[in-house]
Each structure stands twice: as structure tokens, then as C-alpha cells.
XYZ file of C-alpha atoms in Angstrom:
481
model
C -17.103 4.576 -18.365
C -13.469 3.809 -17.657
C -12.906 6.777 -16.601
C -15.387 7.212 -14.485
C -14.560 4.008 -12.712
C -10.855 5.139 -12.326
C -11.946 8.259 -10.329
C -13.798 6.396 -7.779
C -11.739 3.467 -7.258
C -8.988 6.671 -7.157
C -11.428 8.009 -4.383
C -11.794 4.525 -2.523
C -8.133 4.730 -2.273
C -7.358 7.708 -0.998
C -10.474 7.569 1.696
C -8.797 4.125 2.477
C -4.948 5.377 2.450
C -3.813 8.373 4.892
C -1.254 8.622 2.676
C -0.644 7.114 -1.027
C 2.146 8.531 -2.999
C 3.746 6.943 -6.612
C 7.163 7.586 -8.042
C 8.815 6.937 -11.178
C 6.041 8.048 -13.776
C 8.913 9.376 -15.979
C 9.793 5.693 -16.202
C 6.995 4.194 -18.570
C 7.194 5.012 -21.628
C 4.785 6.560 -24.372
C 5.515 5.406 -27.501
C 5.282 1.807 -27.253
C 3.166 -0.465 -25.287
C 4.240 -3.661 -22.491
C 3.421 -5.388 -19.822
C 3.895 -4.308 -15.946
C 4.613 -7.010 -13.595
C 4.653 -6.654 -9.750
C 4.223 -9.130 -6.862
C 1.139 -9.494 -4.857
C 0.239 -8.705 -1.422
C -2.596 -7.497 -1.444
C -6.011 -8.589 -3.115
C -7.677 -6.587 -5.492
C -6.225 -3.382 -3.856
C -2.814 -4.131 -5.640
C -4.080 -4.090 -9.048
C -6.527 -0.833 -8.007
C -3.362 1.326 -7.031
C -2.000 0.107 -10.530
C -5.042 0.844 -12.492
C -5.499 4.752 -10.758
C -2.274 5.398 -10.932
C -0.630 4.165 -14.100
C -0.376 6.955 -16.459
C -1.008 4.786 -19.413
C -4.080 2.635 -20.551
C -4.017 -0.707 -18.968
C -5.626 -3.666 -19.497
C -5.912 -6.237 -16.858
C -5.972 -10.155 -16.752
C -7.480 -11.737 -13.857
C -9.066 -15.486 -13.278
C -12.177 -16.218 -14.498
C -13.879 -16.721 -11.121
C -13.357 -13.059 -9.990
C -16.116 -11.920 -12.812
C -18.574 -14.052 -11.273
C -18.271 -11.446 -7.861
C -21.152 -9.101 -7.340
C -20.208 -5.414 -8.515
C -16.129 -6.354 -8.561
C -17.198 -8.421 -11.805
C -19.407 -5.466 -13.214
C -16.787 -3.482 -12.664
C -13.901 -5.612 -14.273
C -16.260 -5.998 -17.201
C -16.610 -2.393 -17.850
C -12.974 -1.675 -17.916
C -12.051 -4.668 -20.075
C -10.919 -7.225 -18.059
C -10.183 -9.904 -19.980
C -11.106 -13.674 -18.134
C -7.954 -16.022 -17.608
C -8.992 -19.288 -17.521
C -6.695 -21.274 -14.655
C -6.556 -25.558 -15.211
C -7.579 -26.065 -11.170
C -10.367 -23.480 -11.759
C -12.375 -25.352 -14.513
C -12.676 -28.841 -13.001
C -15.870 -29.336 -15.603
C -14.227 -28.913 -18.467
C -12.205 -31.185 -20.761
C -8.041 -30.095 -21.163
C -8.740 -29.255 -24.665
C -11.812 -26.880 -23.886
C -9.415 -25.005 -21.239
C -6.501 -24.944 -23.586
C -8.651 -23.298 -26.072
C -10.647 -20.778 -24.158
C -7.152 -19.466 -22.350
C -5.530 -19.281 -25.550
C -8.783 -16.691 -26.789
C -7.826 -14.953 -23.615
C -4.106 -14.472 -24.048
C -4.587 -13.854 -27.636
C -6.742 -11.170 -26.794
C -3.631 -9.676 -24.048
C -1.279 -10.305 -26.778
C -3.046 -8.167 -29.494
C -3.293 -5.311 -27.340
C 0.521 -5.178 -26.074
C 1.515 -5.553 -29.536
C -1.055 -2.369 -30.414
C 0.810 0.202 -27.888
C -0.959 -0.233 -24.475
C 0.054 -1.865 -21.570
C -1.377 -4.774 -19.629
C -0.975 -5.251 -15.690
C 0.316 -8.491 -14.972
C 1.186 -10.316 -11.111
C 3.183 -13.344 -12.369
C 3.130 -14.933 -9.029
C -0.479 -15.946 -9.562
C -1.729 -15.576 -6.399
C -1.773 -13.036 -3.411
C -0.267 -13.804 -0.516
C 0.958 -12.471 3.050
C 4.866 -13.592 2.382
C 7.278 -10.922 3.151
C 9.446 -12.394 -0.607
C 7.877 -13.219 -3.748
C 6.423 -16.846 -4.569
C 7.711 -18.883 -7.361
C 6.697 -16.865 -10.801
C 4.194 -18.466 -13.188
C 5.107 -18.575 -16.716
C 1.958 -17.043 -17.979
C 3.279 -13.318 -17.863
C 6.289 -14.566 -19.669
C 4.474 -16.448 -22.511
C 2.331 -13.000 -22.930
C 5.346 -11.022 -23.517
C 7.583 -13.802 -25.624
C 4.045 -13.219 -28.023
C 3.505 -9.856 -28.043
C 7.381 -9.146 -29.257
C 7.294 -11.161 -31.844
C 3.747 -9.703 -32.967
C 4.758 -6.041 -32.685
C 6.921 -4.002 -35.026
C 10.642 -3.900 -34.790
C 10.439 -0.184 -33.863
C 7.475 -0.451 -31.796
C 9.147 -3.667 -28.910
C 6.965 -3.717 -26.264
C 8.428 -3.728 -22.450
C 8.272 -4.346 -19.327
C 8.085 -2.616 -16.566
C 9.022 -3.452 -13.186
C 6.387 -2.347 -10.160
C 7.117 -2.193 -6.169
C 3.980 -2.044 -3.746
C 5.600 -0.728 -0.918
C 2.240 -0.642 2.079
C 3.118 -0.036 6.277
C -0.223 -1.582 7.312
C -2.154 -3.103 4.356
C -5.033 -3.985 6.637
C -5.243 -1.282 8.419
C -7.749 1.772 7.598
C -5.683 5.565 7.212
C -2.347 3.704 6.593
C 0.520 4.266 3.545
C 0.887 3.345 0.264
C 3.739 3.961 -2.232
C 3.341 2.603 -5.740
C 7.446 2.550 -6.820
C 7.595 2.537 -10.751
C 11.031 1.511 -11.919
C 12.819 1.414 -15.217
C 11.889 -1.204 -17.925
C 14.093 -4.354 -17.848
C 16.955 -4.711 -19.556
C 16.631 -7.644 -21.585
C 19.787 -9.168 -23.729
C 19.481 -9.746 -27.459
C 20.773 -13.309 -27.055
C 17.387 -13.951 -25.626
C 15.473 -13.708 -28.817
C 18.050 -15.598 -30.761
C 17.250 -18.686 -28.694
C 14.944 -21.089 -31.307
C 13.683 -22.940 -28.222
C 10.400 -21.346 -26.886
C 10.620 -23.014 -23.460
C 13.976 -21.572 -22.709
C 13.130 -18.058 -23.801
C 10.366 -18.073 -21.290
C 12.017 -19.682 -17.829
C 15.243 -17.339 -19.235
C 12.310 -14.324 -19.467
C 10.618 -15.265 -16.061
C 14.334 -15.589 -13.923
C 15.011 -11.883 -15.483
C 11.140 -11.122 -14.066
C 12.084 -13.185 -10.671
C 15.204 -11.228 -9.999
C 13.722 -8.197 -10.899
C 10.925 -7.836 -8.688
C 12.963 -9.388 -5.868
C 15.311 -6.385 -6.201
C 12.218 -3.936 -6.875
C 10.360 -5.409 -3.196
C 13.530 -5.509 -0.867
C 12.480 -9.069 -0.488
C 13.008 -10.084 3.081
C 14.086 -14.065 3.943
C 11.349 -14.113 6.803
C 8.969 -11.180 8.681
C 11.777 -10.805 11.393
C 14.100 -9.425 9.015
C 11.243 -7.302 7.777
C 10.911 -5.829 11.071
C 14.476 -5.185 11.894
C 15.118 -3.117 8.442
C 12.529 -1.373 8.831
C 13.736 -0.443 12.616
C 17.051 0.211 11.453
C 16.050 2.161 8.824
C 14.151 4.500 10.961
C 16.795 4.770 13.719
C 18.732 6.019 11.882
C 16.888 8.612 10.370
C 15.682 9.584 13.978
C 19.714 10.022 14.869
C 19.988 11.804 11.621
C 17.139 14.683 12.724
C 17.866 14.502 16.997
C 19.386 18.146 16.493
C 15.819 19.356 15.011
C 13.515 20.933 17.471
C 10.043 19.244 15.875
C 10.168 16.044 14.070
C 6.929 14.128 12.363
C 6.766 10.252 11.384
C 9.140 9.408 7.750
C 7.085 9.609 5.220
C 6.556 6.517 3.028
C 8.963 7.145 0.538
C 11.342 7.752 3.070
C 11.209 4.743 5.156
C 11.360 2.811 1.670
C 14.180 4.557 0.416
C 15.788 3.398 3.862
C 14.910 0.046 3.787
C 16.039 -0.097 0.285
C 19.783 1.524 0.999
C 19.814 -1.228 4.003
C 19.050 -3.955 1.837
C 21.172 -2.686 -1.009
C 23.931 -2.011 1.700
C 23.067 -5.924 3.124
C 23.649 -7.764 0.022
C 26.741 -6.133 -0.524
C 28.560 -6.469 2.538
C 27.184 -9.804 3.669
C 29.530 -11.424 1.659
C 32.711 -9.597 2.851
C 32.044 -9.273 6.652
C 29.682 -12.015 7.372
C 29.854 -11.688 11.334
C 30.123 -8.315 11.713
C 26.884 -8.005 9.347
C 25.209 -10.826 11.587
C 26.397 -9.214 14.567
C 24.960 -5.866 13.887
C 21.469 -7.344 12.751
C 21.326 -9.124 16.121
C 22.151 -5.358 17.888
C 19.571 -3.950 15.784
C 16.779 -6.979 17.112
C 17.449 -6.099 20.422
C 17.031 -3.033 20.023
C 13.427 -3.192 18.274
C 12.772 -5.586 20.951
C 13.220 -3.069 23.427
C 11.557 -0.230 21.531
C 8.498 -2.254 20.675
C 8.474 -2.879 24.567
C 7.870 0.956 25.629
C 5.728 1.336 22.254
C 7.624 3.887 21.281
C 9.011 5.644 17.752
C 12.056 6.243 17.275
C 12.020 9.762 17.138
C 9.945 10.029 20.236
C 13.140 8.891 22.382
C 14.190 12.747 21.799
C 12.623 16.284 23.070
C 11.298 17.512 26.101
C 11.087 15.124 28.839
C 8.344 17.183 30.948
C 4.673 16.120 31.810
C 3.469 19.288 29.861
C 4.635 22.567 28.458
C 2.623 25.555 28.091
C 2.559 25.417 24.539
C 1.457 21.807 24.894
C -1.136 22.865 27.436
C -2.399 25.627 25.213
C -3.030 23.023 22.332
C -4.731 20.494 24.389
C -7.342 22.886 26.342
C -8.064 24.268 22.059
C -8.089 20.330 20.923
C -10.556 19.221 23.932
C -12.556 22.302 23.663
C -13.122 21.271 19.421
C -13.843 17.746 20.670
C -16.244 19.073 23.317
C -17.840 21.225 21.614
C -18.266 21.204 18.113
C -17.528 17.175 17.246
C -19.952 15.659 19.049
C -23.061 16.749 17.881
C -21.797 15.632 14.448
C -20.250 12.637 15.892
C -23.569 11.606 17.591
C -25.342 11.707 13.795
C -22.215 10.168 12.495
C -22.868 6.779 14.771
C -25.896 6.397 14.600
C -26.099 7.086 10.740
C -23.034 4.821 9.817
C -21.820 2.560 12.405
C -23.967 -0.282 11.348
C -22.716 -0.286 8.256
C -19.329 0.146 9.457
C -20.077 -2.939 12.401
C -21.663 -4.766 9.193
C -18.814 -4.645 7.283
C -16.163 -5.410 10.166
C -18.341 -8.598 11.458
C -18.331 -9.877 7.471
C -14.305 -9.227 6.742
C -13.335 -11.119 10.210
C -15.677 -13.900 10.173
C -16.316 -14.413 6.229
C -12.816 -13.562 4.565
C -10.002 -16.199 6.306
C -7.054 -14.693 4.645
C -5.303 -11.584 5.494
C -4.458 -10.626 2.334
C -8.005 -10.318 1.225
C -9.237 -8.547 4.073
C -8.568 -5.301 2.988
C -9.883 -5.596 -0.458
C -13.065 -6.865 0.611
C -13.143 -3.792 3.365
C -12.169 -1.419 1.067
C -14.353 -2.555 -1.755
C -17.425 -2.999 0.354
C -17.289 0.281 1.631
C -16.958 2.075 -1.572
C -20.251 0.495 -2.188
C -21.819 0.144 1.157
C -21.257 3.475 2.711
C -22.674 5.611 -0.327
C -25.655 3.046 0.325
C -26.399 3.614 3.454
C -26.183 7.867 2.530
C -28.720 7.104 -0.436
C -31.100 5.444 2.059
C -31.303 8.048 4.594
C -31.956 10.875 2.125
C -34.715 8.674 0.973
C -35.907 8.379 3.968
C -35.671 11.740 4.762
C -37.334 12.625 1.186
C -40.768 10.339 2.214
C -40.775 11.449 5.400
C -40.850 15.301 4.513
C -43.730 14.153 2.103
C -45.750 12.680 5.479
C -45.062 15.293 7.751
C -45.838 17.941 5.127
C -50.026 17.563 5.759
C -49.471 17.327 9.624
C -46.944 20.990 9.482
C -48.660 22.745 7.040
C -46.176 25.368 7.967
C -43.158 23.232 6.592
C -41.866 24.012 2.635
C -42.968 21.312 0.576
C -39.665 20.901 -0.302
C -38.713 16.870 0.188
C -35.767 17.060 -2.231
C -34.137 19.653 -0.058
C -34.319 17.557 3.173
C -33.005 14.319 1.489
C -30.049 16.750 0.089
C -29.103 17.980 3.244
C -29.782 14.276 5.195
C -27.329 13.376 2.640
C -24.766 15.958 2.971
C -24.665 15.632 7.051
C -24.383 11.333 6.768
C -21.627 11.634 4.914
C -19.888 14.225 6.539
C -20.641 12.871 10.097
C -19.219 9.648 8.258
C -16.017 12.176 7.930
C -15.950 13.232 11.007
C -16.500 9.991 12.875
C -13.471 8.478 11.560
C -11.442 11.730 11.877
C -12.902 11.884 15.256
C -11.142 8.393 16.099
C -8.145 8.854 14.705
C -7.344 12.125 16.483
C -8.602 10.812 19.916
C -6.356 8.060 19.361
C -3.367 10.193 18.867
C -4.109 11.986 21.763
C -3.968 9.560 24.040
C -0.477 8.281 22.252
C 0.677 11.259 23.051
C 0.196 11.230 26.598
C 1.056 7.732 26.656
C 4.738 8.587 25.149
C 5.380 11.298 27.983
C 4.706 8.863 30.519
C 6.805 6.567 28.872
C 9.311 9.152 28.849
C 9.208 10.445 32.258
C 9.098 7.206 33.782
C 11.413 5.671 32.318
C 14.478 8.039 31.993
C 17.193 5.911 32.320
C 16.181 3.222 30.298
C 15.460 6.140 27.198
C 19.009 7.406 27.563
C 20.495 3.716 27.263
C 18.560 3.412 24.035
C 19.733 6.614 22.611
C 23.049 5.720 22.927
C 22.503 2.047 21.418
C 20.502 4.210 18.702
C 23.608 6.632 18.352
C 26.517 3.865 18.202
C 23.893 1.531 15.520
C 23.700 4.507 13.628
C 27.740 4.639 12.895
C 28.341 1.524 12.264
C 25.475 1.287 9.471
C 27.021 4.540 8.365
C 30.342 2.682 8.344
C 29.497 0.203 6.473
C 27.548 1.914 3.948
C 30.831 3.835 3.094
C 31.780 3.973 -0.677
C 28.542 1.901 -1.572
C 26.243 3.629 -4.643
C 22.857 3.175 -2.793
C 19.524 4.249 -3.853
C 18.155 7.562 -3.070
C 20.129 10.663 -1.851
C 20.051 13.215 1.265
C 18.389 16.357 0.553
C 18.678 20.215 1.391
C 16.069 19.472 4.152
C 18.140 16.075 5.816
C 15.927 13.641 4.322
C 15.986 11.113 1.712
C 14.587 11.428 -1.669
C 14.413 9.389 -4.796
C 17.505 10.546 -6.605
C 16.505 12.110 -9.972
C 17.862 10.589 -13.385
């Protein structure tokens, strides 16, 4: 059952992500079990990415109340969830009833660790929309202090450090990278202290500084937004000599941020102003960017309304549109945009908090969407039986018209959304020549601001061992171990 329940959530997420990559697999281990920790910014989708795409058995912890969710709690049930019992959360029950029933519950997390698997943890102990971590729980500590000193000596369980690295959480055909790092480092004069409430604050600091290395934390969404400017400038300046260049992928605009940030923290201290002064610079110069809606590799290339090779793709791309979507399209709407209105109308007007919204969207359509399939091939399949005495002529067939009913609802469901996106990008495209082409002057300005930020980053990053490295192809990858 697990497993079956891994491949769809897997296929939830990748329907839901355009892109959803994961690095550092060679980083857990298999010969000993341990907890991962990582922050939370996300819902339920943060512990889905963790469950598809962990490479060892996990087992989760998550508060009671979640299990009491239609299908989530079946779900969470069938892969072994086990309840955690939170004080504020059991209002009708006396301190010593709580005390007991989360102590069932941890022993339960604690036996496993100790066994050889792993258990997904989010110490934080709530999801949020911060751009930084909240202030770690205990809990995840008090789990781990346990399972060491139940496991063998040669057998230590570990933990392992997880980023969640997402461009647009809420948004539908956006990026995910799930960043596995190496297990913490922990000293041996930890488990020599008698006391047990020093071991664990000492064991959730070491957790706290941890992640807030692993996220890039950022002091306030501003600073968010400039890194991840910067880091993208510079990778446009980096490629302006290349005749074609797409969008950074998302391990590359985390690898930048995370060379910024690394770069940041180092240098702060020594040249406070000029560090200041630059950040300022790089504001500005989103500021002005976010102003034209433009990317930062778009201020390069061709400056023309149209060349023919451009011409030539957009007569073939509005002839496909014209042509051969729409019919499918058509089906497509009228098949699945209730459900898709449905589900929209509940997530803005029933789920308040952002960081919710897209686990309820995402969750709701794995479940939803297949719905609304299964209900027109049964309507199809009845109404082949009714029509089959007034067309005598017609196959008495029913299963094969609620097959293919089936088939073309969820490909028109396909095609709808593909339909969308590339319209959209369409009309971004002639949106950026305009841009460009109207505003000349203005574009050069910025590519010279872009050109000059771009040194002095570069300057400063001089004789600093950053994460990631510059391949063959100009780009940054992970740098292998």
C-alpha cells in the first residue's frame, strides 16, 4: 500500500511542479537509521516531497488533528503516521492523559529510529510563510536524545539536514528542489553531559543553526528578493555572449543564492558599508527590473519587432493553437473547469493562510480531478446502454465509450492547462519586445548597472570557498564530494 501511495502523491507532484529536482541522495546513509529535520513552508506539500523522494523508509509524525481530515487522514494512516498529541490541541483532556498518550507516540518514533529507518521531522512545529525559520521545538530533539541511547553503539542513528528550496509555492507549474545535505556533525561532549535538558537545547541550537545555514535564511522578504535578483544578474552577465539563453534552472538560482549568502556572511563583517552599499545598488536595480517586468536575461538579444525565424515559429505555434487545440480545449472546459473553478473558489475563500493553500490545491486535485474523469465515463457507460435500443446500429459496447470518455477528459484536462501556459508565454514574449524596443535607452542603462554589479560581487567573492562550482557549459552545479 505504501508504495502505491508514494507513486501517486509522486504523480500529484510532478503534475503540480513544472519542475522538481532533489540533490544530495548520496548523503543519507544506509546502514543506520535517523531522523531528517527541515523547516516548513509549505503545508502538507513539504513533507510529500520528503516522503517521494527520500530514498529510505520514512516514518512521519504529524498532530493528531490532521488524521481526523477526509482522505489526508486515510492516507497518513496507511503509511504509518504515527499521531502526536500537541498540549493546545487536547483542551478535553487532563495533563496526565496528554503526557501519557504523547509519550506512546514518541515511544513508538523512538523504536523505529533506533531499528534502522528514518523518521521525517519539522522541528519548528508549524508551517509558516516566514522567509527564516521560527524558534525550534524541542520535540525533534527529545526523539533523537532517545533513539541514541536506545540504538547500538555501531548502529548511532543521525540526522540529516533538509532544504526546501520552492520559486512560487502557490503557484501551479512552478519549481521545486528538495536539497539533501550531509548528516550533522555532532561533538562527543554532547553525550557526556548527565543533564537531559542541556543535551536537548545544546541538540536543538546544533538543529537551529543547521537548517538556518541549509535555507539561506533571509532577515525579511526584501532581502529575499534582492538575492535572488542578484543572483540571477549575474548569471545573465555571465551567459550575455551566448546567442540563446533559457530561465536558471532551480538548482542554479539556489546554488546562487547560496554563494551570495555564503559570500554575505563573510564579508559583512569586514566591509560593512561597502556590503550595505552594494545591496542598496542591487534594490534599485530589481526595482527597476520588476518595473519593465522583465528577466534578466531578456535585457540581451535582438532588439527587433520580429525576425524571420521568429515569424516562422509563431505562424507554426498559432496554426497548432488554431487548429488542432481547440477542439480538445473546448472538451477540456467544459469537462474540467468546474472542478478546477470548484477547487479555486474553496482554496481562496475557505483556506486563510498562504501556506496551506497549495496543499489543499494540490491535494484536492489529486482527488477531485480523477473524480470528475470517473464520472463522465460513467456517464458515458449508462448513456451508451440508453441509446443502444434507440441506434440499434451502435456496438453494444458501453465499456468502450466510458474508456475513451475517460481517456479524452483527462487528456483535454492536459491540454487545457498546457494550452494556458503556452498562450501565456506567448503573449510574454511579445510583451518583452515591446519592452525592448520601446524602451532602448533605459535597457542599455540597466545593462551597464547589471555589468558593473556583476564585478563587484565577483570582487568580493574573491578567495572565498563557496558552494557549488562553474561547469564546462558556464553554469553552476552542485560541486561533487
Amino acid at each position: 500500500m505504501t508504495v502505491w501511495i508514494r507513486r501517486l502523491v509522486q504523480m500529484g507532484l510532478k503534475t503540480f511542479f513544472r519542475e522538481l529536482e532533489v540533490n544530495g541522495l548520496e548523503n543519507v546513509p544506509t546502514d543506520r537509521g535517523g531522523i531528517v529535520v527541515a523547516w516548513h513552508p509549505n503545508g502538507m506539500v513539504d513533507p510529500a516531497l520528503i516522503f517521494s523522494l527520500f530514498p529510505r523508509p520514512l516514518v512521519f509524525g504529524a498532530r493528531h488533528g490532521l488524521f481526523k481530515w477526509p482522505i489526508l487522514g486515510w492516507l497518513m494512516r496507511s503509511v504509518g503516521t504515527v499521531p502526536i498529541y500537541r498540549r493546545q490541541d487536547l483542551t478535553d483532556m487532563s495533563v496526565e492523559e496528554q503526557r501519557i498518550k504523547n509519550a506512546e507516540s514518541l515511544d513508538v518514533l523512538v523504536s523505529r529510529i533506533s531499528e534502522g529507518s528514518f523518521s521525517a521531522l519539522f522541528p519548528e512545529g508549524v508551517s509558516h510563510d516566514d522567509p527564516c525559520l521560527r524558534q525550534l521545538k524541542t520535540g525533534a530533539a527529545r526523539i533523537f536524545d532517545a533513539a541514541y541511547h536506545d540504538s547500538q553503539p555501531s548502529k548511532r542513528p543521525v540526522i540529516i539536514p533538509v532544504g526546501l528550496h520552492y520559486d512560487h509555492k502557490q503557484r501551479f507549474r512552478s519549481s521545486v528542489l528538495v536539497n539533501i545535505h550531509p548528516s550533522i556533525e555532532l561533538p562527543e561532549a554532547l553525550w557526556n553531559e548527565v543533564d537531559q535538558r542541556t543535551r536537548l537545547d545544546a541538540l536543538t541550537n546544533q538543529m537551529e543553526s543547521t537548517l538556518t545555514e541549509v535555507i539561506y535564511a533571509m532577515e525579511d522578504w526584501e532581502m529575499h528578493r534582492n538575492f535572488h535578483r542578484a543572483a540571477l544578474l549575474v548569471r545573465a552577465e555571465r551567459l550575455s555572449s551566448e546567442s540563446s539563453v533559457r530561465s536558471a534552472s532551480i538548482s542554479e538560482r539556489v546554488i546562487g543564492v547560496a554563494r551570495l549568502w555564503e559570500g554575505y556572511h563573510q564579508r559583512r563583517l569586514e566591509y560593512p558599508k561597502e556590503v550595505e552599499a552594494i545591496i542598496a545598488r542591487i534594490e534599485q536595480y530589481r526595482l527597476n527590473m520588476e518595473s519593465l517586468g522583465l528577466l534578466d536575461h531578456q535585457l540581451d538579444g535582438d532588439v527587433r519587432w520580429i525576425s524571420q525565424r521568429v515569424l516562422v515559429i509563431l505562424v507554426l505555434q498559432s496554426l497548432l493553437y488554431a487548429a488542432v487545440f481547440p477542439p480538445l480545449l473546448l472538451v477540456g472546459y467544459l469537462i474540467n473547469f468546474p472542478t478546477m473553478a470548484l477547487i479555486r473558489y474553496g482554496v481562496q475563500n475557505f483556506v486563510p493562510l498562504q501556506k496551506d493553500k497549495t496543499s489543499v490545491q494540490l491535494f484536492t486535485s489529486i482527488v477531485l480531478y480523477p473524480l470528475t474523469w470517473c464520472l463522465w465515463s460513467g456517464l458515458a457507460y449508462f448513456g451508451h446502454l440508453h441509446a443502444t435500443p434507440l441506434f440499434p446500429t451502435l456496438p453494444n459496447i458501453p465499456i468502450a465509450s466510458a474508456l475513451f470518455v475517460g481517456c479524452v477528459s483527462m487528456i483535454s484536462c492536459v491540454v487545457m492547462f498546457v494550452y494556458l501556459r503556452a498562450v501565456t508565454r506567448m503573449l510574454r514574449a511579445w510583451k518583452v519586445r515591446w519592452t525592448k524596443r520601446s524602451k532602448q535607452g533605459y535597457i542599455e542603462v540597466l545593462l551597464e548597472e547589471r555589468r558593473q554589479l556583476t564585478e563587484e560581487l565577483l570582487h568580493f567573492a574573491e578567495g572565498l570557498n563557496l558552494p557549488g562550482e562553474l561547469g564546462r557549459d558556464n553554469k553552476l552545479h552542485w560541486r561533487e564530494e
